[in-house]
Coordinates of C-alpha atoms in Angstrom, one line a residue:
Chain A
M10 CA 9.1 24.1 14.3
S11 CA 10.9 26.2 16.8
H12 CA 13.9 23.9 17.6
R13 CA 15.7 23.9 14.4
D14 CA 18.6 26.1 15.4
A15 CA 19.6 23.6 18.2
S16 CA 21.0 19.9 17.0
G17 CA 18.2 17.7 16.3
E18 CA 17.5 14.7 18.2
I19 CA 15.0 11.8 18.4
L20 CA 12.8 12.1 21.4
A21 CA 11.3 8.6 21.3
G22 CA 10.7 5.7 19.2
F23 CA 7.7 3.4 19.0
I24 CA 6.9 0.1 17.8
A25 CA 3.6 1.1 16.1
P26 CA 1.7 -1.8 14.2
H27 CA -0.3 -1.2 11.3
P28 CA -3.2 -3.8 11.2
P29 CA -6.0 -1.6 9.4
H30 CA -8.5 -3.3 11.9
L31 CA -7.3 -0.7 14.6
V32 CA -8.6 2.3 12.4
Y33 CA -11.4 0.3 11.5
G34 CA -12.1 -0.4 15.3
E35 CA -12.0 3.4 16.1
N36 CA -14.5 4.8 13.4
P37 CA -12.5 8.1 12.6
P38 CA -14.1 10.4 10.0
Q39 CA -11.4 9.5 7.4
N40 CA -12.4 5.9 7.1
K41 CA -15.6 4.8 5.4
P42 CA -16.0 1.4 6.9
Q43 CA -18.0 1.5 10.4
S44 CA -17.5 -0.9 13.1
Q45 CA -18.8 -1.8 16.4
G46 CA -15.3 -1.4 18.0
G47 CA -12.9 -4.3 18.6
W48 CA -9.2 -4.4 19.5
E49 CA -9.4 -2.1 22.6
N50 CA -6.2 -3.3 24.2
L51 CA -4.3 -2.1 21.2
R52 CA -6.1 1.1 20.5
W53 CA -6.1 2.0 24.2
A54 CA -2.4 1.3 24.1
Y55 CA -2.0 3.9 21.3
Q56 CA -3.9 6.5 23.1
H57 CA -1.1 6.5 25.8
C58 CA 1.4 7.1 23.0
R59 CA -0.9 10.0 21.5
D60 CA -0.8 11.7 24.8
K61 CA 2.9 11.4 25.1
I62 CA 3.6 12.5 21.6
K63 CA 1.5 15.8 22.1
A64 CA 3.5 16.3 25.2
L65 CA 6.8 16.1 23.5
K66 CA 5.8 18.5 20.8
P67 CA 7.8 16.9 18.0
D68 CA 8.5 18.4 14.8
V69 CA 8.2 15.4 12.9
I70 CA 7.2 11.6 12.8
L71 CA 9.2 9.4 10.7
V72 CA 7.6 6.1 9.9
H73 CA 9.1 2.9 8.0
S74 CA 6.6 0.6 6.5
P75 CA 6.7 -2.9 5.5
H76 CA 3.6 -2.1 3.2
W77 CA 5.7 0.1 0.9
Q78 CA 7.8 -2.1 -0.6
T79 CA 10.6 -1.3 -2.8
V80 CA 13.4 -3.3 -4.5
V81 CA 15.8 -1.1 -5.7
G82 CA 16.9 1.0 -2.5
H83 CA 15.2 2.9 0.2
H84 CA 12.7 5.4 -0.7
F85 CA 11.7 8.6 0.9
L86 CA 8.4 10.3 0.5
D87 CA 9.5 13.7 -0.9
V88 CA 6.0 15.5 -1.8
P89 CA 5.2 18.6 0.5
K90 CA 1.6 17.3 0.6
L91 CA 0.1 14.1 -0.4
K92 CA -3.8 13.2 -0.4
G93 CA -6.0 10.9 -1.7
L94 CA -8.1 7.6 -0.8
S95 CA -6.0 4.6 0.4
V96 CA -8.1 1.3 0.1
D97 CA -6.3 -1.6 1.6
P98 CA -6.1 -4.3 -1.0
I99 CA -6.1 -7.2 1.3
F100 CA -8.8 -5.7 4.0
P101 CA -10.8 -3.3 1.5
H102 CA -13.8 -3.8 3.6
L103 CA -12.1 -2.4 6.6
F104 CA -9.9 0.4 5.3
Q105 CA -11.0 3.1 3.0
Y106 CA -9.0 5.9 4.2
D107 CA -9.1 9.6 3.1
F108 CA -5.5 10.6 3.6
E109 CA -3.8 14.1 3.7
L110 CA -0.4 14.4 5.0
D111 CA 2.1 17.0 5.2
V112 CA 5.7 15.7 4.4
D113 CA 8.8 17.1 6.0
T114 CA 10.6 17.1 2.5
E115 CA 13.8 19.1 4.0
L116 CA 14.2 16.3 6.4
A117 CA 13.2 13.6 3.8
E118 CA 15.9 15.0 1.5
A119 CA 18.4 15.0 4.1
C120 CA 17.6 11.4 4.9
Y121 CA 18.1 10.5 1.1
E122 CA 21.6 12.3 1.0
E123 CA 22.7 10.6 4.0
A124 CA 21.5 7.2 2.7
L125 CA 23.8 7.7 -0.1
E126 CA 26.4 8.8 2.2
E127 CA 26.2 5.4 3.8
G128 CA 26.5 3.8 0.4
L129 CA 23.1 2.7 0.1
A130 CA 21.1 2.7 -2.7
A131 CA 18.0 5.6 -2.3
K132 CA 15.2 7.2 -4.1
K133 CA 13.0 10.4 -3.3
M134 CA 9.3 9.8 -4.2
V135 CA 8.2 12.8 -6.1
N136 CA 5.3 11.7 -7.8
P137 CA 2.4 13.6 -6.4
N138 CA -0.4 10.9 -7.6
F139 CA 1.3 8.3 -5.1
R140 CA -1.2 6.6 -2.9
V141 CA 0.5 6.2 0.5
D142 CA 0.3 2.5 1.6
Y143 CA -2.1 1.5 4.4
G144 CA 0.9 0.7 6.8
T145 CA 2.3 4.1 6.8
I146 CA -1.2 5.7 7.2
T147 CA -2.4 3.0 10.1
S148 CA 0.7 3.9 12.1
L149 CA 0.4 7.5 11.6
H150 CA -3.2 7.9 12.5
M151 CA -3.0 5.7 15.6
L152 CA -0.1 7.8 16.9
N153 CA -1.4 11.1 15.8
P154 CA -5.0 11.1 14.4
D155 CA -4.8 14.9 14.2
W156 CA -2.4 14.7 11.4
D157 CA -1.1 18.3 12.7
I158 CA 2.9 16.8 12.6
P159 CA 4.7 16.5 9.4
V160 CA 5.7 13.2 8.5
V161 CA 8.4 11.4 6.5
G162 CA 7.7 8.1 5.2
I163 CA 10.4 5.6 4.3
S164 CA 10.0 2.4 2.3
A165 CA 10.8 -1.1 3.4
N166 CA 13.5 -2.3 0.9
N167 CA 12.9 -5.9 0.0
S168 CA 16.6 -6.8 0.5
P169 CA 15.7 -8.7 3.9
Y170 CA 13.8 -11.0 1.5
Y171 CA 16.7 -11.4 -1.1
H172 CA 19.9 -11.4 1.1
T173 CA 21.1 -13.1 4.0
H174 CA 20.0 -11.8 7.4
D175 CA 23.3 -10.4 8.3
Y176 CA 23.5 -8.3 5.0
A177 CA 19.7 -7.2 5.2
Q178 CA 20.1 -6.3 8.5
D179 CA 23.4 -4.4 8.2
Q180 CA 21.3 -2.3 5.5
M181 CA 18.6 -1.5 7.9
I182 CA 21.3 -0.5 10.4
K183 CA 22.9 1.9 8.2
L184 CA 19.6 3.2 7.2
G185 CA 18.9 4.1 10.8
Q186 CA 22.4 5.7 11.0
A187 CA 21.7 7.7 8.0
T188 CA 18.4 8.7 9.6
R189 CA 19.9 9.8 12.7
R190 CA 22.3 11.8 11.1
A191 CA 19.8 13.7 9.1
I192 CA 17.7 14.5 11.9
E193 CA 20.7 15.9 14.0
K194 CA 21.8 18.1 10.9
T195 CA 18.4 19.3 10.3
G196 CA 17.8 20.1 13.9
R197 CA 14.6 18.3 14.0
R198 CA 12.8 17.0 17.3
A199 CA 11.7 13.6 15.8
I200 CA 9.5 10.7 16.6
L201 CA 10.2 7.2 15.1
A202 CA 7.7 4.7 14.2
A203 CA 8.6 1.1 13.2
S204 CA 5.4 -0.1 11.6
N205 CA 5.5 -3.8 12.1
T206 CA 3.7 -6.6 13.9
L207 CA 5.6 -9.4 15.8
S208 CA 4.5 -12.9 15.0
H209 CA 2.9 -12.5 11.5
L210 CA 1.1 -16.0 10.8
H211 CA -2.4 -15.2 10.6
F212 CA -5.8 -16.7 9.8
D213 CA -7.1 -16.7 6.2
R214 CA -10.7 -16.5 7.3
E215 CA -12.4 -13.8 9.2
P216 CA -15.7 -13.9 11.3
A217 CA -18.8 -12.6 9.7
I218 CA -18.3 -9.5 11.9
P219 CA -14.9 -8.8 11.8
E220 CA -14.8 -7.1 15.1
D221 CA -16.3 -10.2 16.9
M222 CA -13.6 -10.3 19.7
S223 CA -15.0 -13.6 20.7
Q224 CA -13.2 -15.1 17.6
E225 CA -9.7 -13.0 18.0
H226 CA -7.0 -15.2 19.5
I227 CA -3.2 -15.6 18.6
M228 CA -2.6 -18.1 15.8
S229 CA -0.7 -20.6 17.9
H230 CA 0.7 -20.9 21.4
E231 CA 4.2 -21.2 19.9
Q232 CA 3.6 -17.7 18.4
Y233 CA 2.4 -16.2 21.8
L234 CA 5.5 -17.6 23.5
W235 CA 7.8 -16.3 20.9
D236 CA 6.3 -12.7 21.1
M237 CA 6.4 -12.7 25.1
R238 CA 10.2 -13.8 24.8
F239 CA 11.0 -10.9 22.3
I240 CA 8.8 -8.3 24.6
E241 CA 10.4 -9.5 27.8
L242 CA 13.8 -8.9 26.4
I243 CA 13.1 -5.3 25.1
R244 CA 11.0 -4.7 28.4
Q245 CA 14.4 -5.4 30.4
G246 CA 16.5 -3.3 27.9
K247 CA 18.5 -6.5 26.7
L248 CA 18.6 -5.4 23.0
D249 CA 21.9 -7.5 22.2
E250 CA 19.9 -10.6 23.4
M251 CA 17.0 -9.6 21.6
M252 CA 19.3 -9.1 18.2
D253 CA 20.5 -12.4 18.9
I254 CA 17.1 -14.1 18.7
L255 CA 15.8 -12.0 16.0
P256 CA 16.6 -14.5 12.9
E257 CA 14.9 -17.4 14.7
F258 CA 12.0 -15.2 15.8
M259 CA 11.6 -14.3 12.1
E260 CA 11.9 -17.7 10.9
K261 CA 9.6 -19.4 13.4
T262 CA 6.8 -17.0 13.3
F263 CA 7.2 -15.0 10.2
A264 CA 7.6 -12.2 11.9
E265 CA 7.1 -8.8 10.2
V266 CA 10.2 -7.4 11.9
K267 CA 12.1 -9.1 9.0
A268 CA 11.1 -6.0 6.9
G269 CA 13.6 -3.9 8.6
S270 CA 11.5 -1.4 10.7
L271 CA 12.4 -2.4 14.0
V272 CA 16.3 -2.5 13.2
W273 CA 16.0 0.7 11.3
M274 CA 14.5 2.4 14.4
L275 CA 16.7 1.0 17.0
S276 CA 19.8 1.7 14.7
A277 CA 18.6 5.5 14.5
M278 CA 18.4 5.3 18.1
N279 CA 21.8 3.8 18.6
F280 CA 20.4 0.6 20.2
P281 CA 19.5 2.1 23.4
K282 CA 19.9 -0.4 26.3
I283 CA 17.0 1.0 28.4
P284 CA 13.8 -0.8 29.1
A285 CA 11.0 -0.3 26.5
Q286 CA 7.6 0.7 28.1
I287 CA 5.1 -1.8 26.7
H288 CA 1.9 0.2 26.2
G289 CA -0.1 -2.9 25.0
Y290 CA -0.3 -6.2 23.5
G291 CA -3.0 -7.6 21.4
T292 CA -3.8 -10.2 18.3
V293 CA -5.1 -9.2 15.0
I294 CA -6.6 -11.9 13.0
G295 CA -4.1 -14.2 14.7
T296 CA -0.9 -12.0 14.4
G297 CA 1.1 -10.7 17.5
N298 CA 1.2 -7.0 18.0
V299 CA 2.9 -5.0 20.5
V300 CA 2.8 -1.0 21.1
A301 CA 6.1 -0.1 22.7
E302 CA 7.9 2.9 23.2
W303 CA 11.4 3.9 24.1
D304 CA 11.5 7.2 25.7
L305 CA 15.0 8.7 25.0
D306 CA 13.8 12.0 26.0
K307 CA 13.3 10.9 29.5
A308 CA 16.2 8.7 29.8
R309 CA 18.3 11.7 28.8
R310 CA 16.8 13.8 31.4
E311 CA 17.4 11.0 34.0
G312 CA 20.9 10.6 32.8
T313 CA 20.2 6.8 32.0
L314 CA 21.1 7.1 28.3
T315 CA 24.7 6.6 28.5
E316 CA 27.3 5.9 26.1
E317 CA 27.6 2.3 27.3
A318 CA 24.0 2.1 26.9
M319 CA 24.0 3.0 23.3
V320 CA 26.3 1.0 21.3
H321 CA 25.1 -2.2 19.7
A322 CA 27.7 -5.0 20.1
Chain B
M18 CA -0.9 -34.2 -33.1
P19 CA -1.5 -31.4 -30.5
S20 CA -5.0 -31.4 -29.1
S21 CA -7.1 -28.8 -27.2
T22 CA -9.4 -29.8 -24.4
T23 CA -10.1 -26.2 -24.0
A24 CA -13.7 -24.7 -24.1
E25 CA -14.3 -23.7 -27.7
N26 CA -15.0 -20.3 -26.7
I27 CA -11.8 -19.6 -25.4
K28 CA -9.8 -18.6 -28.4
K29 CA -6.2 -17.7 -26.9
A30 CA -4.6 -17.7 -23.9
F31 CA -1.3 -15.8 -23.1
I32 CA 1.6 -15.6 -20.3
V33 CA 2.8 -11.8 -20.1
P34 CA 5.2 -9.9 -17.8
G35 CA 3.8 -7.5 -15.4
Q36 CA 6.6 -5.2 -15.1
P37 CA 5.7 -1.5 -15.7
H38 CA 8.9 -1.0 -17.4
L39 CA 7.2 -2.4 -20.5
A40 CA 4.4 0.2 -20.4
L41 CA 5.9 3.1 -19.3
T42 CA 9.5 3.1 -21.0
D43 CA 10.8 2.2 -24.4
G44 CA 14.1 0.5 -22.7
W45 CA 13.2 -3.1 -23.2
P46 CA 12.0 -3.1 -26.8
E47 CA 11.8 -6.9 -27.7
L48 CA 9.7 -7.7 -24.8
T49 CA 7.5 -4.6 -25.6
Q50 CA 7.2 -5.5 -29.3
A51 CA 6.3 -8.9 -28.5
F52 CA 3.6 -7.7 -26.0
K53 CA 2.2 -5.4 -28.6
K54 CA 2.0 -8.4 -31.0
A55 CA 0.2 -10.6 -28.6
G56 CA -2.2 -7.7 -27.8
E57 CA -3.0 -7.5 -31.6
D58 CA -3.5 -11.3 -31.9
A59 CA -5.6 -11.3 -29.0
R60 CA -7.8 -8.6 -30.4
S61 CA -7.9 -10.5 -33.8
V62 CA -10.1 -13.1 -32.5
C63 CA -12.6 -10.3 -31.2
P64 CA -13.1 -11.5 -27.8
D65 CA -16.1 -10.8 -25.6
V66 CA -14.0 -10.9 -22.6
I67 CA -10.7 -10.7 -21.3
V68 CA -9.8 -12.9 -18.2
I69 CA -6.9 -12.1 -16.1
Y70 CA -4.9 -13.6 -13.4
S71 CA -2.3 -11.3 -12.1
A72 CA 0.4 -12.5 -9.9
Q73 CA 0.7 -8.8 -8.6
W74 CA -3.0 -8.9 -7.3
L75 CA -2.2 -10.7 -3.8
S76 CA -5.2 -11.6 -1.6
V77 CA -5.2 -13.7 1.8
L78 CA -8.8 -13.8 2.4
G79 CA -9.5 -16.3 -0.2
H80 CA -9.9 -15.8 -3.9
L81 CA -11.0 -12.1 -5.0
F82 CA -13.0 -11.3 -8.2
Q83 CA -13.0 -7.5 -9.2
S84 CA -16.8 -6.8 -9.4
D85 CA -16.8 -3.0 -9.8
P86 CA -18.4 -2.5 -13.0
N87 CA -16.3 0.4 -14.0
P88 CA -12.8 0.5 -11.9
K89 CA -11.2 4.1 -12.8
G90 CA -8.5 6.0 -11.4
V91 CA -4.8 6.7 -11.3
H92 CA -2.3 4.1 -10.3
V93 CA 1.3 4.8 -9.5
D94 CA 3.7 1.7 -8.8
G95 CA 5.1 1.4 -5.4
N96 CA 8.7 0.9 -6.5
W97 CA 8.7 2.4 -10.1
H98 CA 6.8 5.7 -9.2
A99 CA 9.2 7.8 -11.4
M100 CA 8.5 6.0 -14.4
G101 CA 4.8 7.8 -14.4
D102 CA 1.3 7.1 -13.8
F103 CA -1.3 4.5 -15.2
E104 CA -4.6 6.3 -15.7
F105 CA -7.2 3.6 -16.0
N106 CA -10.8 3.5 -16.9
F107 CA -12.3 -0.1 -17.9
K108 CA -15.2 -2.3 -17.9
V109 CA -15.6 -5.3 -15.7
D110 CA -18.0 -8.3 -17.2
T111 CA -19.7 -8.7 -13.5
S112 CA -22.0 -11.4 -14.5
L113 CA -19.0 -13.6 -15.6
A114 CA -17.1 -12.6 -12.8
K115 CA -20.0 -13.7 -10.4
L116 CA -20.7 -16.8 -12.2
A117 CA -17.0 -17.7 -11.9
E118 CA -17.1 -16.8 -8.3
E119 CA -20.2 -19.1 -7.6
K120 CA -18.6 -21.9 -9.2
A121 CA -15.3 -21.8 -7.1
Q122 CA -17.6 -21.3 -4.0
A123 CA -19.2 -24.5 -5.0
K124 CA -15.9 -26.2 -5.2
G125 CA -15.3 -25.1 -1.6
L126 CA -13.1 -22.4 -2.2
A127 CA -13.2 -19.0 0.0
T128 CA -13.8 -16.0 -2.5
K129 CA -14.7 -12.5 -2.1
S130 CA -16.2 -9.8 -4.6
V131 CA -14.5 -6.5 -4.6
H132 CA -16.4 -3.5 -5.4
Y133 CA -14.9 -0.6 -3.6
E134 CA -14.2 3.1 -4.9
G135 CA -10.3 3.6 -5.0
F136 CA -9.3 0.2 -4.6
P137 CA -5.9 -0.2 -5.9
I138 CA -5.7 -2.1 -9.4
D139 CA -2.3 -4.0 -9.6
T140 CA 0.4 -2.8 -12.0
G141 CA 0.5 -6.2 -13.7
T142 CA -3.2 -6.1 -14.6
L143 CA -2.6 -2.5 -16.1
V144 CA 0.3 -3.6 -18.0
A145 CA -1.8 -6.3 -19.5
L146 CA -4.7 -4.1 -20.3
K147 CA -2.5 -1.3 -22.1
Y148 CA -1.6 -3.7 -24.7
F149 CA -4.7 -6.2 -25.0
N150 CA -7.2 -3.6 -24.4
P151 CA -5.8 -0.1 -25.4
D152 CA -9.4 1.5 -25.8
N153 CA -10.9 -0.5 -23.1
S154 CA -13.6 -1.6 -25.5
I155 CA -13.6 -5.3 -24.0
P156 CA -14.9 -6.1 -20.6
V157 CA -12.4 -7.9 -18.4
V158 CA -12.6 -10.2 -15.5
I159 CA -9.8 -10.1 -12.7
V160 CA -8.8 -12.8 -10.4
S161 CA -6.4 -12.2 -7.5
S162 CA -3.6 -14.5 -6.5
N163 CA -4.2 -16.0 -3.2
V164 CA -1.2 -16.0 -0.9
Y165 CA -2.2 -19.2 0.8
A166 CA -3.6 -21.1 -2.5
D167 CA -2.0 -24.3 -3.3
K168 CA -1.8 -26.3 -6.5
E169 CA -5.2 -27.7 -5.8
D170 CA -6.8 -24.7 -5.0
S171 CA -5.5 -22.9 -7.9
M172 CA -6.4 -25.4 -10.5
A173 CA -9.9 -25.6 -9.0
L174 CA -10.0 -21.7 -9.2
G175 CA -9.2 -22.0 -12.8
E176 CA -11.4 -24.8 -13.5
S177 CA -14.2 -22.6 -12.2
M178 CA -13.3 -20.0 -14.7
G179 CA -13.5 -22.4 -17.5
E180 CA -16.8 -23.6 -16.5
A181 CA -18.1 -20.3 -16.2
L182 CA -16.5 -19.6 -19.7
R183 CA -17.9 -22.5 -21.4
E184 CA -21.4 -21.8 -19.7
S185 CA -21.5 -18.3 -20.8
G186 CA -20.6 -19.2 -24.3
K187 CA -18.5 -15.8 -24.4
T188 CA -15.6 -15.7 -26.7
A189 CA -12.6 -15.2 -24.6
V190 CA -8.8 -14.3 -24.3
V191 CA -7.4 -15.7 -21.0
I192 CA -4.0 -14.0 -19.4
F193 CA -1.5 -15.0 -16.8
S194 CA 0.4 -12.1 -15.8
T195 CA 3.8 -13.0 -14.0
A196 CA 7.3 -12.7 -14.1
L197 CA 9.2 -16.0 -14.5
S198 CA 12.3 -15.8 -12.1
H199 CA 11.6 -12.9 -10.0
R200 CA 14.9 -11.8 -8.4
F201 CA 15.5 -8.3 -9.1
M202 CA 18.9 -6.3 -9.5
T203 CA 19.0 -4.1 -6.4
E204 CA 20.6 -1.3 -7.5
E205 CA 20.4 1.3 -10.5
I206 CA 21.0 0.1 -13.9
Q207 CA 20.9 0.7 -17.7
S208 CA 18.2 -1.2 -19.6
T209 CA 21.1 -2.1 -22.1
D210 CA 23.1 -3.8 -19.2
D211 CA 19.9 -5.7 -18.1
R212 CA 20.5 -9.5 -17.5
I213 CA 18.6 -12.4 -15.8
A214 CA 19.7 -12.0 -12.0
S215 CA 21.5 -15.4 -12.2
E216 CA 22.6 -18.3 -14.5
Q217 CA 20.4 -20.7 -12.4
D218 CA 17.3 -18.4 -12.9
D219 CA 17.8 -18.2 -16.5
E220 CA 18.6 -22.2 -16.9
W221 CA 15.0 -22.9 -14.9
N222 CA 13.2 -20.3 -16.9
R223 CA 14.4 -21.9 -20.1
K224 CA 13.3 -25.3 -18.7
M225 CA 10.0 -24.3 -18.1
L226 CA 9.6 -22.5 -21.4
D227 CA 10.8 -25.4 -23.1
L228 CA 8.0 -27.8 -21.9
I229 CA 5.4 -25.0 -22.9
Q230 CA 6.7 -24.7 -26.2
L231 CA 6.4 -28.5 -26.9
G232 CA 2.9 -28.3 -25.6
K233 CA 3.9 -30.4 -22.8
N234 CA 1.7 -28.5 -20.2
Q235 CA 1.3 -31.2 -17.7
D236 CA 5.0 -31.9 -17.5
A237 CA 5.5 -28.0 -17.1
M238 CA 2.9 -27.9 -14.1
D239 CA 4.7 -31.0 -12.9
L240 CA 7.9 -28.9 -12.7
V241 CA 6.3 -25.9 -11.1
E242 CA 7.4 -26.8 -7.4
D243 CA 11.1 -27.3 -8.4
F244 CA 10.8 -24.2 -10.5
A245 CA 9.3 -22.2 -7.6
Q246 CA 12.0 -23.6 -5.2
K247 CA 15.0 -22.8 -7.7
A248 CA 14.1 -19.7 -9.6
N249 CA 11.9 -17.8 -7.0
P250 CA 9.1 -17.1 -9.6
E251 CA 6.4 -14.4 -8.8
M252 CA 4.0 -15.9 -6.4
M253 CA 5.6 -19.3 -7.0
F254 CA 4.1 -19.4 -10.6
K255 CA 1.0 -21.0 -9.1
G256 CA -1.0 -19.0 -11.9
F257 CA 0.2 -21.6 -14.2
Y258 CA -2.0 -24.1 -12.4
W259 CA -4.8 -21.5 -12.5
L260 CA -4.2 -21.0 -16.3
M261 CA -4.0 -24.9 -17.0
G262 CA -7.3 -25.0 -14.9
V263 CA -9.1 -22.6 -17.2
L264 CA -8.0 -24.2 -20.2
G265 CA -8.0 -28.0 -19.1
T266 CA -4.3 -28.6 -19.5
P267 CA -4.3 -29.0 -23.4
N268 CA -1.5 -30.3 -24.9
V269 CA -1.0 -27.3 -27.2
P270 CA 2.2 -25.5 -27.7
G271 CA 2.8 -22.0 -26.4
E272 CA 4.5 -20.0 -28.9
L273 CA 7.4 -18.0 -27.3
L274 CA 7.1 -14.5 -28.7
A275 CA 10.0 -13.3 -26.5
Y276 CA 12.1 -14.1 -23.3
G277 CA 14.3 -11.8 -21.5
P278 CA 15.4 -9.7 -18.5
V279 CA 13.5 -6.8 -16.8
W280 CA 15.6 -5.5 -13.9
G281 CA 17.0 -8.7 -13.2
T282 CA 14.0 -10.8 -13.4
G283 CA 12.9 -13.4 -16.2
N284 CA 10.1 -12.6 -18.3
A285 CA 8.3 -14.2 -21.3
V286 CA 5.6 -13.3 -23.7
V287 CA 4.0 -16.8 -24.6
E288 CA 0.8 -17.4 -26.7
Y289 CA -1.4 -20.2 -26.9
S290 CA -3.7 -20.5 -29.8
L291 CA -6.4 -22.7 -28.9
N292 CA -9.7 -22.7 -31.0
N293 CA -9.2 -20.1 -34.1

């Protein structure tokens, strides 16, 4: 981590969906179940991200996961090394993953302190026996299967499911701001990952062969249209418009962005009104998933990341 | 006179909370003491099996049955990780689980058996086991709470378990692990300052408990839909349908051993004495 003397910065942010099917389809050595493939459009999309991340040489990847749900505050993984077997309680036949990850605890603690500074409830997760959730692991594996970059895992506080949309998203905006300050103060070159699907209504049956792609399709045409509406807006860098439709998107499609991961990430990046690069879109058991990237490093170099382009109205 | 339509070999049934606070801290003594008493009462009938439906074991691909004969490991709660660990090592009555699953399938329900090393056992199940099966001498059957199950499916799942128990002839204690109202305080609190999150939640919890205490279990079932809308109970309290499916909706009163808040949520320990 040779860049820590300089002021830290966020290099890029990714929407990094976490269906365990993507790990299952890849057959990595860490995962016990074996597949014949499947969901290639999303897995190949992730391949672009992997190459990009390697080239950026980040110090850390921060991931916000809807499947680490907390009710009292925002929690941060804060154990230097976490390892174990993570079995997905919903899809155990697809995901039994031996994980071993290094946590950037200095940054995790800085995030925690800055969250408190924002007036948020926050906690450090210091229990060494903690089983890391499959959402965190899937997003991190798909972005960096070598696991050679330290991570910070952030829980999804359940406030979006208890409070009004405005209050809940305000919490995520503050969490993003806290995260950004922590990155800057600790001098980290950071990648952010919002671990969420888009439309999230799904089938409650799966084919006999889960990776039978002849059976895979979006749950409904309405979901597809909503996903495309969302994607088109981020492709054009129209984040204000995207934020305006977000409540309806959540309501109509049960979109997992409700968990706050996306708004956390965009807030940390100062809501950059630059086009997101869409690496791929695909469905998993009926849900809509996009792998998308905001390349802040490139935008800085090209001079398109102006002050006007960064403040959410 | 109250009467039981429950299979004779089902001796007792309980509604208990699943909050780890009651197993890993001493901050909620009234509920904890009631939990201890419930566990002692359950063991006093020497059950062959303990059957648990946990509102914290969520499933989406049908109804799951734990079929690992000996789940063991360490569980840390996702939210309350600072309270410590649950070490577990217990026996599953796999033959009864299989029989109940077959009967559920025969009713058209989608089911799956779960037998995977490292499968996460949920907090609610482990809290119940601490008090009902402290030495893990009694085999258990655990079923999941299917997110998409409606009243009909949940009752059918319960009826399947009731039929399996009747056919097996095994003496049983049946447990529904759940919170009542399920709105948490979202900040740090002291246990002495704990209260039900809202007056409305408290009122609806008490409405439900009043019917249960009067043995008006059919009326309680009829209230579940409104209760779910007004008080946000854990998994919409659909496990009560399952419980009544197992028991055959007897007009037997549930004895309220304790009721109180845990971090804003409503929690009760209820004991049904059925065929003692």
